[in-house]
Coordinates of C-alpha atoms and ligand atoms in Angstrom, one line a residue:
X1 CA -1.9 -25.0 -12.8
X2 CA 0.2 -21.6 -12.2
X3 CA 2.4 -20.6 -15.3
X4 CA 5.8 -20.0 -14.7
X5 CA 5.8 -16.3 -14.2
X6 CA 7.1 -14.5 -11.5
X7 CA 5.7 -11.1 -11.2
X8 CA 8.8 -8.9 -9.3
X9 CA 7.7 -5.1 -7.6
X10 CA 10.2 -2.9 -6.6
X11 CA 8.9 0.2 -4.9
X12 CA 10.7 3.7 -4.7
X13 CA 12.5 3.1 -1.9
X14 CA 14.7 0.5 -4.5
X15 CA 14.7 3.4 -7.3
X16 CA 16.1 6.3 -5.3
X17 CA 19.4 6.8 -7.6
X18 CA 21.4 4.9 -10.4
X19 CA 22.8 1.7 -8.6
X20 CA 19.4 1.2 -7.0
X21 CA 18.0 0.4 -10.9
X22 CA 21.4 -1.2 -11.2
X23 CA 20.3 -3.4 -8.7
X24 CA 16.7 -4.1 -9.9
X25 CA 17.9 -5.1 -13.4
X26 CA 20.8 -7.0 -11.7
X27 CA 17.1 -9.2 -9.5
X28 CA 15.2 -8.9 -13.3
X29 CA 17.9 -10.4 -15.4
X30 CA 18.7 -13.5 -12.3
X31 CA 15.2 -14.4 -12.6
X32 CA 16.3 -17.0 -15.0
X33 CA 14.0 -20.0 -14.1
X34 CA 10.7 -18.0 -13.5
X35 CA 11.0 -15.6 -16.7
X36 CA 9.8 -11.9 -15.0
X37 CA 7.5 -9.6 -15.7
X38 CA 8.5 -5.7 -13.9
X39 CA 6.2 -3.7 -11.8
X40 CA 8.0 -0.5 -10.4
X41 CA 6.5 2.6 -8.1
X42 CA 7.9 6.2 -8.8
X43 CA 11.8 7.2 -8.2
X44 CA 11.4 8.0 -4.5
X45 CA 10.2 11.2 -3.2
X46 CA 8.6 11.6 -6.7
X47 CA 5.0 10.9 -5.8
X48 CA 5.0 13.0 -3.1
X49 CA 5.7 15.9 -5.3
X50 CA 3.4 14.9 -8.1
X51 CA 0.4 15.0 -5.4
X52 CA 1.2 18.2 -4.1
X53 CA 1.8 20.0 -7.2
X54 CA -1.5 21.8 -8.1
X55 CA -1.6 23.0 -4.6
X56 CA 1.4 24.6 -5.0
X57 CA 0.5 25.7 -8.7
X58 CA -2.7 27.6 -7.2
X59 CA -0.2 29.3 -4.5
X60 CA 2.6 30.3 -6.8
X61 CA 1.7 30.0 -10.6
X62 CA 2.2 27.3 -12.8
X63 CA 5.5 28.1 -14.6
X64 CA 6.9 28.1 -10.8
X65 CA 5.5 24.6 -10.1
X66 CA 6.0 23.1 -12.6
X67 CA 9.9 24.0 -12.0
X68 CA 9.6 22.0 -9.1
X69 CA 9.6 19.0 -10.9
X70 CA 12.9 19.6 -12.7
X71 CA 14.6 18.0 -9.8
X72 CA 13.1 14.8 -10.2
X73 CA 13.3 14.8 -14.2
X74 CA 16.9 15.4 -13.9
X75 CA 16.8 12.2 -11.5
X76 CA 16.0 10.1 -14.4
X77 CA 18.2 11.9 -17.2
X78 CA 20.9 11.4 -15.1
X79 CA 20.6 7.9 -14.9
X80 CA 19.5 7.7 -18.6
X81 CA 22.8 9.2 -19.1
X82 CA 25.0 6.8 -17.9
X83 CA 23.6 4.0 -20.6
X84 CA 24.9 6.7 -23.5
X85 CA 24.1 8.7 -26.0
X86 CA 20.9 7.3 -27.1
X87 CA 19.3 6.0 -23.9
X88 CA 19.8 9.5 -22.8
X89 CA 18.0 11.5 -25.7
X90 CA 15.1 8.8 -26.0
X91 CA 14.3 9.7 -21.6
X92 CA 15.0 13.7 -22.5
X93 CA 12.4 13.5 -25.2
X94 CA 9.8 11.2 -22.9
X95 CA 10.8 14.3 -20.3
X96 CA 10.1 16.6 -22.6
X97 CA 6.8 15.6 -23.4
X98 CA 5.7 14.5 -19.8
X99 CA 7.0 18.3 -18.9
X100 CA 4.4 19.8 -21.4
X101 CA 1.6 17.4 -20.7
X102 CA 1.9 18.4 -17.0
X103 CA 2.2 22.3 -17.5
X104 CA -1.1 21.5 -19.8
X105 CA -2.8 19.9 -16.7
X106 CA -1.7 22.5 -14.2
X107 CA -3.2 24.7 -16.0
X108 CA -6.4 23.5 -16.3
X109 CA -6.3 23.0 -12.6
X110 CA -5.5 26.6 -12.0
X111 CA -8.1 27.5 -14.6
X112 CA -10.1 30.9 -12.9
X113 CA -13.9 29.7 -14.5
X114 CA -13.1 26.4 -12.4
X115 CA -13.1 22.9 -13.6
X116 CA -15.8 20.6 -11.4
X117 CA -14.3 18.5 -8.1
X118 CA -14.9 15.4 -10.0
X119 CA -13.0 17.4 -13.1
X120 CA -10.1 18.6 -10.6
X121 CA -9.9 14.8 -8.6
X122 CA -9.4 13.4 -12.3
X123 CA -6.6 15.7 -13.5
X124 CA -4.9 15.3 -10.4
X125 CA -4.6 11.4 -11.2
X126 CA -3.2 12.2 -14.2
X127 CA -0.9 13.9 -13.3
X128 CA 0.6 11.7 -10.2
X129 CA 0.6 8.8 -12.9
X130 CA 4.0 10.2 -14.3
X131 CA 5.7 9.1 -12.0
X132 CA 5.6 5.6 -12.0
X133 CA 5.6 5.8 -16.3
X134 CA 8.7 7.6 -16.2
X135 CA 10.5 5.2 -13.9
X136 CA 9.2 2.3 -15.6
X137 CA 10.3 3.7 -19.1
X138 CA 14.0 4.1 -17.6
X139 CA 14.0 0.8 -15.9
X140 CA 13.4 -0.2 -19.6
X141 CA 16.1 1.5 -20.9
X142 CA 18.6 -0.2 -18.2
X143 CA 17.4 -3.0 -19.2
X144 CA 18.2 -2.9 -22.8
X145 CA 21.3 -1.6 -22.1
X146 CA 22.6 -4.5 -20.7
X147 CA 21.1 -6.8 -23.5
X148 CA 17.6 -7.8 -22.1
X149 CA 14.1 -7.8 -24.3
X150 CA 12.5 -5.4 -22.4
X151 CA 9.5 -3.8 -23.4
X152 CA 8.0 -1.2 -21.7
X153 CA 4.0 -1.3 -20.9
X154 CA 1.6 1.3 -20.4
X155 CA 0.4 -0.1 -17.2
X156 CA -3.1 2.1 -17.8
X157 CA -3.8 -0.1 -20.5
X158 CA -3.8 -3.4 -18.2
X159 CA -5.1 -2.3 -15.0
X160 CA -9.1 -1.5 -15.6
X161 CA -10.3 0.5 -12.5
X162 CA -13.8 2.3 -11.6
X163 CA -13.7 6.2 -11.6
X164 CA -13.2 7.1 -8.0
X165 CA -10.3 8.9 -8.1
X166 CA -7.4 8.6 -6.2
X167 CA -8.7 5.7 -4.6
X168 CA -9.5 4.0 -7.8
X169 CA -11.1 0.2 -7.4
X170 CA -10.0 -2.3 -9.7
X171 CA -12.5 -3.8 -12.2
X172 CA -11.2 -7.6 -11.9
X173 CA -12.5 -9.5 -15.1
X174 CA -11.5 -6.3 -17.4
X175 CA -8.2 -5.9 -15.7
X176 CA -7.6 -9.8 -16.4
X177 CA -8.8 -9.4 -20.0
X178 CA -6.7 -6.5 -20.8
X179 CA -3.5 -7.6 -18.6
X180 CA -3.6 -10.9 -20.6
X181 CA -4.2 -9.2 -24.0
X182 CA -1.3 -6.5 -23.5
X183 CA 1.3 -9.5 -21.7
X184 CA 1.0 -12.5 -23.0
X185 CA 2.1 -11.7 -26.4
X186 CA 5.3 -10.4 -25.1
X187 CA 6.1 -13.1 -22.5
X188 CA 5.3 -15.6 -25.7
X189 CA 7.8 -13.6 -27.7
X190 CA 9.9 -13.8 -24.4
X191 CA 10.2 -10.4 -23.8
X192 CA 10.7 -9.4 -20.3
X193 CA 7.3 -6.6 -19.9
X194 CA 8.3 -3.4 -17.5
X195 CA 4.9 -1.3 -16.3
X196 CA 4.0 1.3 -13.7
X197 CA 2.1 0.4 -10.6
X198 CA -0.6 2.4 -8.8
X199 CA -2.3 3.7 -12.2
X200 CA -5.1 2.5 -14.0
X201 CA -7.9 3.6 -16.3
X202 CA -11.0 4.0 -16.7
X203 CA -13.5 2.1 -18.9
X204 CA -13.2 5.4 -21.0
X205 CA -9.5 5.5 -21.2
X206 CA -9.2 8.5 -18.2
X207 CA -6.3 7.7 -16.0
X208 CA -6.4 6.8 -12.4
X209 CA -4.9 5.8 -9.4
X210 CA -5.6 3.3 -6.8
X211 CA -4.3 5.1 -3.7
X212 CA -1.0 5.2 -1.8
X213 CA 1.3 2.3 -1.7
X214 CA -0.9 0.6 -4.3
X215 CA 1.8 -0.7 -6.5
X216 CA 1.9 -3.5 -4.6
X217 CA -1.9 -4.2 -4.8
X218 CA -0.9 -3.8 -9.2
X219 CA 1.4 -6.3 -8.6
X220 CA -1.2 -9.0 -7.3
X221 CA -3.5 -8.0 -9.9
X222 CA -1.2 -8.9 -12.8
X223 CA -0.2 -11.8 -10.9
X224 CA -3.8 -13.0 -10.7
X225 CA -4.2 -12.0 -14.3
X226 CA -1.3 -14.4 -15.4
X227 CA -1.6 -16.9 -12.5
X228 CA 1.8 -16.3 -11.5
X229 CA 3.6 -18.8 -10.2
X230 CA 4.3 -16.0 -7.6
X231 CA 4.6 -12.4 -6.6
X232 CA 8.1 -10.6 -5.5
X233 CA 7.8 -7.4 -3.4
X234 CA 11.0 -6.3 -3.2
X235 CA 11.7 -3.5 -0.7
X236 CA 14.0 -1.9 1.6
X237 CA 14.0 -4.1 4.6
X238 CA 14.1 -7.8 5.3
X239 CA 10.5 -8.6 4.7
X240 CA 7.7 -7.9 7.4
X241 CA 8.9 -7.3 10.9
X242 CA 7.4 -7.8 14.3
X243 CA 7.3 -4.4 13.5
X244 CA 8.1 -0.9 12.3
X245 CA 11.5 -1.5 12.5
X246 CA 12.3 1.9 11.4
X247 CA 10.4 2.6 14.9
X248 CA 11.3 -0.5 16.8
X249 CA 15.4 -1.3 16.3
X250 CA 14.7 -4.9 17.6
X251 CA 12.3 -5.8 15.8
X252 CA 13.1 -9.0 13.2
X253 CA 11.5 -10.6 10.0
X254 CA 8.8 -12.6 10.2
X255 CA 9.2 -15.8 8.0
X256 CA 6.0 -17.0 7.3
X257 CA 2.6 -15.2 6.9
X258 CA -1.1 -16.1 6.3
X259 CA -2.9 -14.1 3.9
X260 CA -5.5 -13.4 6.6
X261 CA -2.3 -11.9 8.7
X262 CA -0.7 -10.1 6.3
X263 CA -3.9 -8.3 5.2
X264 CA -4.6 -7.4 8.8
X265 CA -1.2 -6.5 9.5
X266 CA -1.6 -4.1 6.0
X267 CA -5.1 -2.8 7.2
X268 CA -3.3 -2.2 10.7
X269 CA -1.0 0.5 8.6
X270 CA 2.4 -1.2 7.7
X271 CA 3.6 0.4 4.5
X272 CA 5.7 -2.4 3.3
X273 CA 2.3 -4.4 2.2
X274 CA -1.1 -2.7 1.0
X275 CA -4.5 -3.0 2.4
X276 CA -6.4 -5.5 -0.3
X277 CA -3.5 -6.6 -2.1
X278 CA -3.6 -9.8 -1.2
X279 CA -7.5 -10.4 -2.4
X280 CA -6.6 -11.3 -5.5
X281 CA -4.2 -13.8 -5.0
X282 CA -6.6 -16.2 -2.6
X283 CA -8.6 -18.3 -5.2
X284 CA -5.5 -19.2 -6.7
X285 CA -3.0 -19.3 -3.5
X286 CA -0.5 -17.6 -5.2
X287 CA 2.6 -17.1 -2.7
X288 CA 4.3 -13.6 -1.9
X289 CA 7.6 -13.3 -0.8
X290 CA 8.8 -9.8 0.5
X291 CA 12.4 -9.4 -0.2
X292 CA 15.0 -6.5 0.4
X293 CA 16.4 -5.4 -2.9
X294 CA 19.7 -4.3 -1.1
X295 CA 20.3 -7.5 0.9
X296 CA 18.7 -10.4 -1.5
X297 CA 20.6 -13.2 0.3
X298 CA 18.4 -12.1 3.4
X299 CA 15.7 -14.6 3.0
X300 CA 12.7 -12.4 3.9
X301 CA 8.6 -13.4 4.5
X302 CA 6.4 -15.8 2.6
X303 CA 2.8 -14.9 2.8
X304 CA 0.9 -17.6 1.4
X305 CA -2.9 -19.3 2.2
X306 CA -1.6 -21.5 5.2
X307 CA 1.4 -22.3 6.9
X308 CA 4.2 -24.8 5.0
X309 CA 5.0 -27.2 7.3
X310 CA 2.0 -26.9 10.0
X311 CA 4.1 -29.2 12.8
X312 CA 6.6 -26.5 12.6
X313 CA 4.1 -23.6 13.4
X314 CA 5.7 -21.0 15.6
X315 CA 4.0 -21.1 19.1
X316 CA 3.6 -17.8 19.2
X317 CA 0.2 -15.8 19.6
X318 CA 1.0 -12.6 18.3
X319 CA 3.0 -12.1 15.1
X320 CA 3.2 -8.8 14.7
X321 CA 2.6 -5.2 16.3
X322 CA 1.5 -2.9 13.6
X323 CA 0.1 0.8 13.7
X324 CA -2.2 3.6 11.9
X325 CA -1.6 6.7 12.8
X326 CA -3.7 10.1 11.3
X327 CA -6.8 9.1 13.1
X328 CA -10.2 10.6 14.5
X329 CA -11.5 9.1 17.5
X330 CA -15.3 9.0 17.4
X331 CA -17.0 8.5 20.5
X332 CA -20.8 7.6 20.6
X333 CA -22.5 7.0 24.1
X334 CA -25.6 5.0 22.4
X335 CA -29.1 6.2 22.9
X336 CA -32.2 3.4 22.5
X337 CA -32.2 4.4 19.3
X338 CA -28.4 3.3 18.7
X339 CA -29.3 -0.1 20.8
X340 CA -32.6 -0.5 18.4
X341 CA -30.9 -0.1 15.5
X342 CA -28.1 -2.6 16.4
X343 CA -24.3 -1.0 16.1
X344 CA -23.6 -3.2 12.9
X345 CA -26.4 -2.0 10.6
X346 CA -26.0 1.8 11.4
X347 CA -22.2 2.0 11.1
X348 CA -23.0 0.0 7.7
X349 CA -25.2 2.1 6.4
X350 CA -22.9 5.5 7.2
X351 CA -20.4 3.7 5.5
X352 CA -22.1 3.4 2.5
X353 CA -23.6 6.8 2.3
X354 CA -19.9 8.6 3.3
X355 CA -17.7 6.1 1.8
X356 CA -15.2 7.0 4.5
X357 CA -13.5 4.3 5.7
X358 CA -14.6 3.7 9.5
X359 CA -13.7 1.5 11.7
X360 CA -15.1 -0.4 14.9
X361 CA -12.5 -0.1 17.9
X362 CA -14.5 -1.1 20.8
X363 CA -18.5 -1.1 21.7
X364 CA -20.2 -2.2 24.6
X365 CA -24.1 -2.0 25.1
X366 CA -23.5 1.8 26.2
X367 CA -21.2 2.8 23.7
X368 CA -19.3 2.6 20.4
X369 CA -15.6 4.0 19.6
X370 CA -15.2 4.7 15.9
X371 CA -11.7 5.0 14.3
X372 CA -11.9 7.2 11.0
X373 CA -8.6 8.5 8.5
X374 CA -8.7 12.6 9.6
X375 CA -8.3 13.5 6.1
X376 CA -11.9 11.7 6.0
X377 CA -15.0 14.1 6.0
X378 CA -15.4 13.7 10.1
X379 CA -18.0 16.0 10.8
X380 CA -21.0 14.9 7.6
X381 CA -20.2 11.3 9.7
X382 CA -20.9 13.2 13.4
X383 CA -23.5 15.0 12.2
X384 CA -25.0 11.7 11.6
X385 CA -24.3 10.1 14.4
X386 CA -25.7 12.8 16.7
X387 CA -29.1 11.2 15.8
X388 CA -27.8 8.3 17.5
X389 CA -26.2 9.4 20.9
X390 CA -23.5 12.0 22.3
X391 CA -20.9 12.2 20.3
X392 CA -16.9 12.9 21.1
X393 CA -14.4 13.4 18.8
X394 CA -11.3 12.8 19.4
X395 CA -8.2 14.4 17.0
X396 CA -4.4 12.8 16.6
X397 CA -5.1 9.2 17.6
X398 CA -3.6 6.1 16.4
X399 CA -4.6 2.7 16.5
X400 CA -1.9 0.1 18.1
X401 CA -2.8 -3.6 17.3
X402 CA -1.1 -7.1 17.9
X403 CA -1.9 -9.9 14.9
X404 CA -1.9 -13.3 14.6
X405 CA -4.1 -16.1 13.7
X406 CA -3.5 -17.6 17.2
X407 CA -5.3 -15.2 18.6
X408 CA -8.2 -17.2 17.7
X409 CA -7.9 -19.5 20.1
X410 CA -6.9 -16.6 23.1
X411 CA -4.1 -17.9 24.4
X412 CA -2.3 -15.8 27.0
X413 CA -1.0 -13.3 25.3
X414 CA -4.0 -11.1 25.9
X415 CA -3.8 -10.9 29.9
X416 CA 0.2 -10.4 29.5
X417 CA -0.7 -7.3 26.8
X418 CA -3.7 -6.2 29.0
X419 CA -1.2 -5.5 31.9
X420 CA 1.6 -3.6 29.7
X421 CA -0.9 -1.3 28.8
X422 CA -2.0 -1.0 31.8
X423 CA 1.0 0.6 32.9
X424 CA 0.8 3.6 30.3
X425 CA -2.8 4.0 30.9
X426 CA -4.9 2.1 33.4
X427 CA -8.1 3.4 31.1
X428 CA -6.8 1.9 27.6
X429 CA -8.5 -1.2 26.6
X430 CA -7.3 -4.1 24.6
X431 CA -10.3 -4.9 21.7
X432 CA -10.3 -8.2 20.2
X433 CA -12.3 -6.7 16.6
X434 CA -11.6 -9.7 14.4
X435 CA -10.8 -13.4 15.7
X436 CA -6.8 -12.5 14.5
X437 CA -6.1 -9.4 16.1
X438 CA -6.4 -7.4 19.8
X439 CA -6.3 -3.7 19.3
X440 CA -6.7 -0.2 21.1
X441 CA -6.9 3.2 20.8
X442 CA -4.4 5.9 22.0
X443 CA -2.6 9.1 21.6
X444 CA -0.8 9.8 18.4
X445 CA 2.3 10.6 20.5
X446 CA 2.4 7.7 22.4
X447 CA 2.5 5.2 19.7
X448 CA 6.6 4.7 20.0
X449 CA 7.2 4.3 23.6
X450 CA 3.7 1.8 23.0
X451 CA 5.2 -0.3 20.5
X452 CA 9.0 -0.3 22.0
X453 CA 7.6 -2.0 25.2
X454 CA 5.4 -4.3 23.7
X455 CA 7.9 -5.4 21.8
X456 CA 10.3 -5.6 24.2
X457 CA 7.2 -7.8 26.3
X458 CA 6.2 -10.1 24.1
X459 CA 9.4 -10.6 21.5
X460 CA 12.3 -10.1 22.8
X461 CA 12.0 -11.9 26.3
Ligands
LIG1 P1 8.6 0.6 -1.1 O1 9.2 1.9 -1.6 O2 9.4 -0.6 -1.3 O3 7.2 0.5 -1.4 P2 7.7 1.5 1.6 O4 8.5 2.7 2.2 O5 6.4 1.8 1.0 O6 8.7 0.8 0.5 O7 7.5 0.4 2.6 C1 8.6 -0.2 3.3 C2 8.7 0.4 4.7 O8 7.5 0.0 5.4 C3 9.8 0.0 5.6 O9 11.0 0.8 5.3 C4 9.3 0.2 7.0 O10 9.7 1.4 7.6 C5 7.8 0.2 6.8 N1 7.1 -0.7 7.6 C6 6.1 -0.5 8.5 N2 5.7 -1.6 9.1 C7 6.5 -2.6 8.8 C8 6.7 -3.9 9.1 N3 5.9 -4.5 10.0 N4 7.7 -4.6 8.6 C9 8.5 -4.1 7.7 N5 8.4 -2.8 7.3 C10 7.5 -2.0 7.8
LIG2 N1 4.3 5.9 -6.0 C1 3.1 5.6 -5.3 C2 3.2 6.2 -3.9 O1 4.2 6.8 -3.5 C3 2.7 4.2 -5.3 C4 3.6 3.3 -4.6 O2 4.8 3.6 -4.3 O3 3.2 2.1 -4.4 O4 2.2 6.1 -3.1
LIG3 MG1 5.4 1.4 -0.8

C-alpha cells in the first residue's frame, strides 16, 4: 500500500526569479489531498557556475572568483526580500556563511602543495551542493511566509551515496533508512519537508553529488523511501515530447510512458528526465507525472510500469526521437582475437576497468562501433582496444534514436526510418540495440535537420 505522499521536483528552469518560487509554493500549498514533500535543483544558471568555479579560481585568484558568485547570491536575497525584514536577514546570514565556507574551499583547491584528485573531485562536490541548499532554504522561507509548516531538510542527511564523486551512486537501504528517519517525523507532525536534490553524502558525512540533472533521480529515491503515492517533475514544458521541442517546434507531449521508455528515452539524452531515475520506483510502480510549472492545466506525461487502459494503446511504433550529443565514435574492425573473445565480454570487462560509460551502436562479425561521452578518458579505452583490432576514432558525434516498446515487435516503422536516412546519408545505418529502440550514429551538426525530418516523417504526417 503507497502512503499518501506526493513527492513534487521542480528544477531550475522553475526557480529562475521571484514569481517562478511564487509559483512553486502556489503547486506546494494546492497539493491539498496528497500532503507534499519539496525537492528543488539550484536557481537556474547557478550550477553551472558552482562547477566552474575552481577553474576560474586557479586562473584568476580566489577573492576574484568567488565574486562571481555574488550574482547568484543576490538572486536569492532579492527574493528573500520581498517576504520582509526577517526572511531577508535569516537568507543574508545563510549567504553569509555559504560565502565563507566557499572562499574556504576555493582555497584549498588553489592550495600550491596540491590536494590529491580524489581530495580536489571531493571539494568540488561540495562546493556545487550550494546551490541546491540555498534554493531549497529560500523556497522555505516563501513558504512560511505565506503561512505553510515548512521545514527545511539537509537533503545530505537523506540521500546516502558511494564516494565517486560527481557521479555519486546512491546507497539504497541507507538512503531509505535515513530518508525515513529525517521525514517521517515531520510529515507526522504535518509539516510540509523542503530539501535539495542532486547532493548526497557519504557514509562518513562528506558531501556528494550524483551527476547532472540528478534532482530528478533524488526525487524517486525519496519517493521510493516513503512509497509515495507518486512523483511530480515539474518543469518547463508540457511533459515529454516526441522530442526536443526546444529543437523540433512541432513536436507535442507524449501522454503516457512505460518506465522501460522513459528510461531509454533518458539514456537517449533528454534533459527533462534522468538516466536511472526511474529504477527505484519499479518494485513499487510508483507513477511519474511530468508537469509544466508555468502551464499546470496542461495535462502533461504519465510514466508508469504499463499502459492504463491497454485497448486504448496508441498504434504507434515509435514514441519518441531523442538525442546525445558530446560523443566519441570508436570504431574497431575486429581481429580473431576480438571474434574469440566474443564483443559482449570484452566491452564488459573495459567497462569495468575504465568506468567510462560506453556504449554498443552497431557490430557485425567484422566490426564494432562504440559510442563513449568525450569528456570520458577515450584514449586509456583505445589503447585497449588496439589489442583487439584497428581502431578509429571518431570526435563530435551524436547518437539519434527512435523509442518505443513497439518496436519490439518491428513493425514498419523501421523500413520508413531506414529510407529517411537514407536520404542524408546512404552509409548511416539504423541499429536496433535494445528490443525498444532503433538508433545511429552521425555528425554532431547534423543532428537538427536529422530530427526535424524525422519528425516531420513519422509524426506529423
Ligand atoms: P529542469 O530545470 O526542470 O530540470 P531541464 O532544462 O533540465 O529542466 O529539462 C527540461 C528541458 O529538457 C526542456 O526545456 C527541453 O528543452 C529538454 N528536453 C529534451 N528532450 C526533451 C523531450 N523529449 N521532451 C521534453 N523536453 C525535452
Ligand atoms: N542543479 C543540478 C544541475 O544543474 C541538478 C539538477 O538541476 O537536477 O545539474
Ligand atoms: Mg534538469
Amino acid at each position: 500500500m503507497s502512503t499518501p505522499f506526493t513527492v513534487m521536483k521542480f528544477g531550475g528552469t522553475s526557480l529562475e526569479d521571484v514569481s517562478g518560487f511564487e509559483r512553486v509554493a502556489h503547486l506546494l500549498r494546492s497539493e491539498v489531498a496528497s500532503p507534499p514533500i519539496a525537492v528543488v535543483s539550484a536557481m537556474s544558471g547557478f550550477t553551472d557556475a558552482l562547477v566552474t568555479l575552481p577553474g576560474l579560481a586557479r586562473k584568476v585568484g580566489v577573492a576574484k572568483a568567488a565574486e562571481s558568485l555574488e550574482v547568484h547570491f543576490e538572486r536569492h536575497l532579492a527574493i528573500a526580500s520581498t517576504l520582509g525584514h526577517s526572511s531577508a536577514s535569516r537568507m543574508r546570514l545563510v549567504l553569509e556563511s555559504a560565502r565563507n565556507e566557499i572562499a574556504t574551499l576555493l582555497e584549498c583547491c588553489c592550495d600550491p602543495t596540491g590536494t590529491s584528485l580524489a581530495g580536489e573531485a571531493a571539494t568540488q562536490d561540495a562546493i556545487s551542493s550550494y546551490g541546491e541548499m540555498l534554493s531549497a532554504y529560500l523556497l522555505t522561507l516563501v513558504l512560511e511566509s505565506l503561512g505553510s509548516h515548512a521545514s527545511y531538510v539537509d537533503a545530505r542527511r537523506c540521500i546516502k551515496t558511494d564516494d565517486a564523486f560527481a557521479k555519486a551512486q546512491p546507497l539504497i537501504e541507507s538512503t531509505v533508512l535515513h530518508t525515513r528517519m529525517e521525514l517521517q517525523p515531520l510529515l507526522n507532525g504535518k509539516r510540509l519537508p523542503v530539501l535539495g536534490g542532486f547532493i548526497g553524502s557519504t557514509r562518513s558525512g562528506e558531501t556528494t553529488t550524483m551527476g547532472r540533472g540528478s534532482s530528478n533521480y533524488t526525487a524517486t529515491l525519496i519517493g521510493s523511501a516513503l512509497n509515495a503515492r507518486e512523483v511530480q517533475i515539474w518543469t518547463d514544458v508540457n511533459g515529454v515530447h516526441t522530442a526536443d521541442p526546444s529543437l523540433v517546434k512541432q513536436a507535442r507531449t507524449i501522454p503516457y510512458l512505460s518506465y522501460d521508455e522513459a528510461d531509454e528515452i533518458a539514456r537517449l539524452g533528454a534533459k527533462v528526465l534522468h538516466q536511472g531515475m526511474f529504477e527505484p520506483l519499479r518494485a513499487q510502480q510508483i507513477p511519474v507525472y511530468i508537469r509544466n510549472s508555468r502551464l499546470d492545466e496542461a495535462q502533461g506525461t504519465l510514466i508508469a510500469a504499463r499502459y492504463p487502459d491497454p485497448s486504448n494503446a496508441p498504434d504507434k511504433s515509435i514514441k519518441a526521437i531523442a538525442h546525445r550529443n558530446h560523443l566519441v565514435r570508436i570504431d574497431v574492425c575486429s581481429t580473431p582475437k576480438l571474434v574469440d573473445n566474443r564483443y559482449q565480454s570484452t566491452i564488459e570487462a573495459l567497462l569495468r576497468k575504465h568506468a567510462v560509460p560506453l556504449q554498443i551502436v552497431s557490430r557485425t562479425a567484422a566490426h564494432i562501433s562504440l559510442a563513449c561521452d568525450e569528456d570520458a578518458p577515450v584514449n586509456s579505452v583505445v589503447e585497449d582496444l588496439m589489442h583487439y583490432g584497428a581502431v578509429e576514432v571518431s570526435p563530435r558525434r551524436a547518437i539519434v534514436g527512435c523509442v518505443g516498446e513497439r518496436l519490439r515487435i518491428r513493425t514498419g516503422g523501421y523500413d520508413r526510418i531506414a529510407t529517411i536516412l537514407k536520404s542524408f546519408d546512404a552509409e548511416l545505418e539504423w541499429q536496433q540495440v535494445s528490443p525498444i529502440n532503433l538508433l545511429t550514429m552521425i555528425d554532431a551538426s547534423r543532428v537538427v535537420p536529422l530530427l526535424k525530418s524525422l519528425h516531420r516523417e513519422i509524426f506529423e504526417n
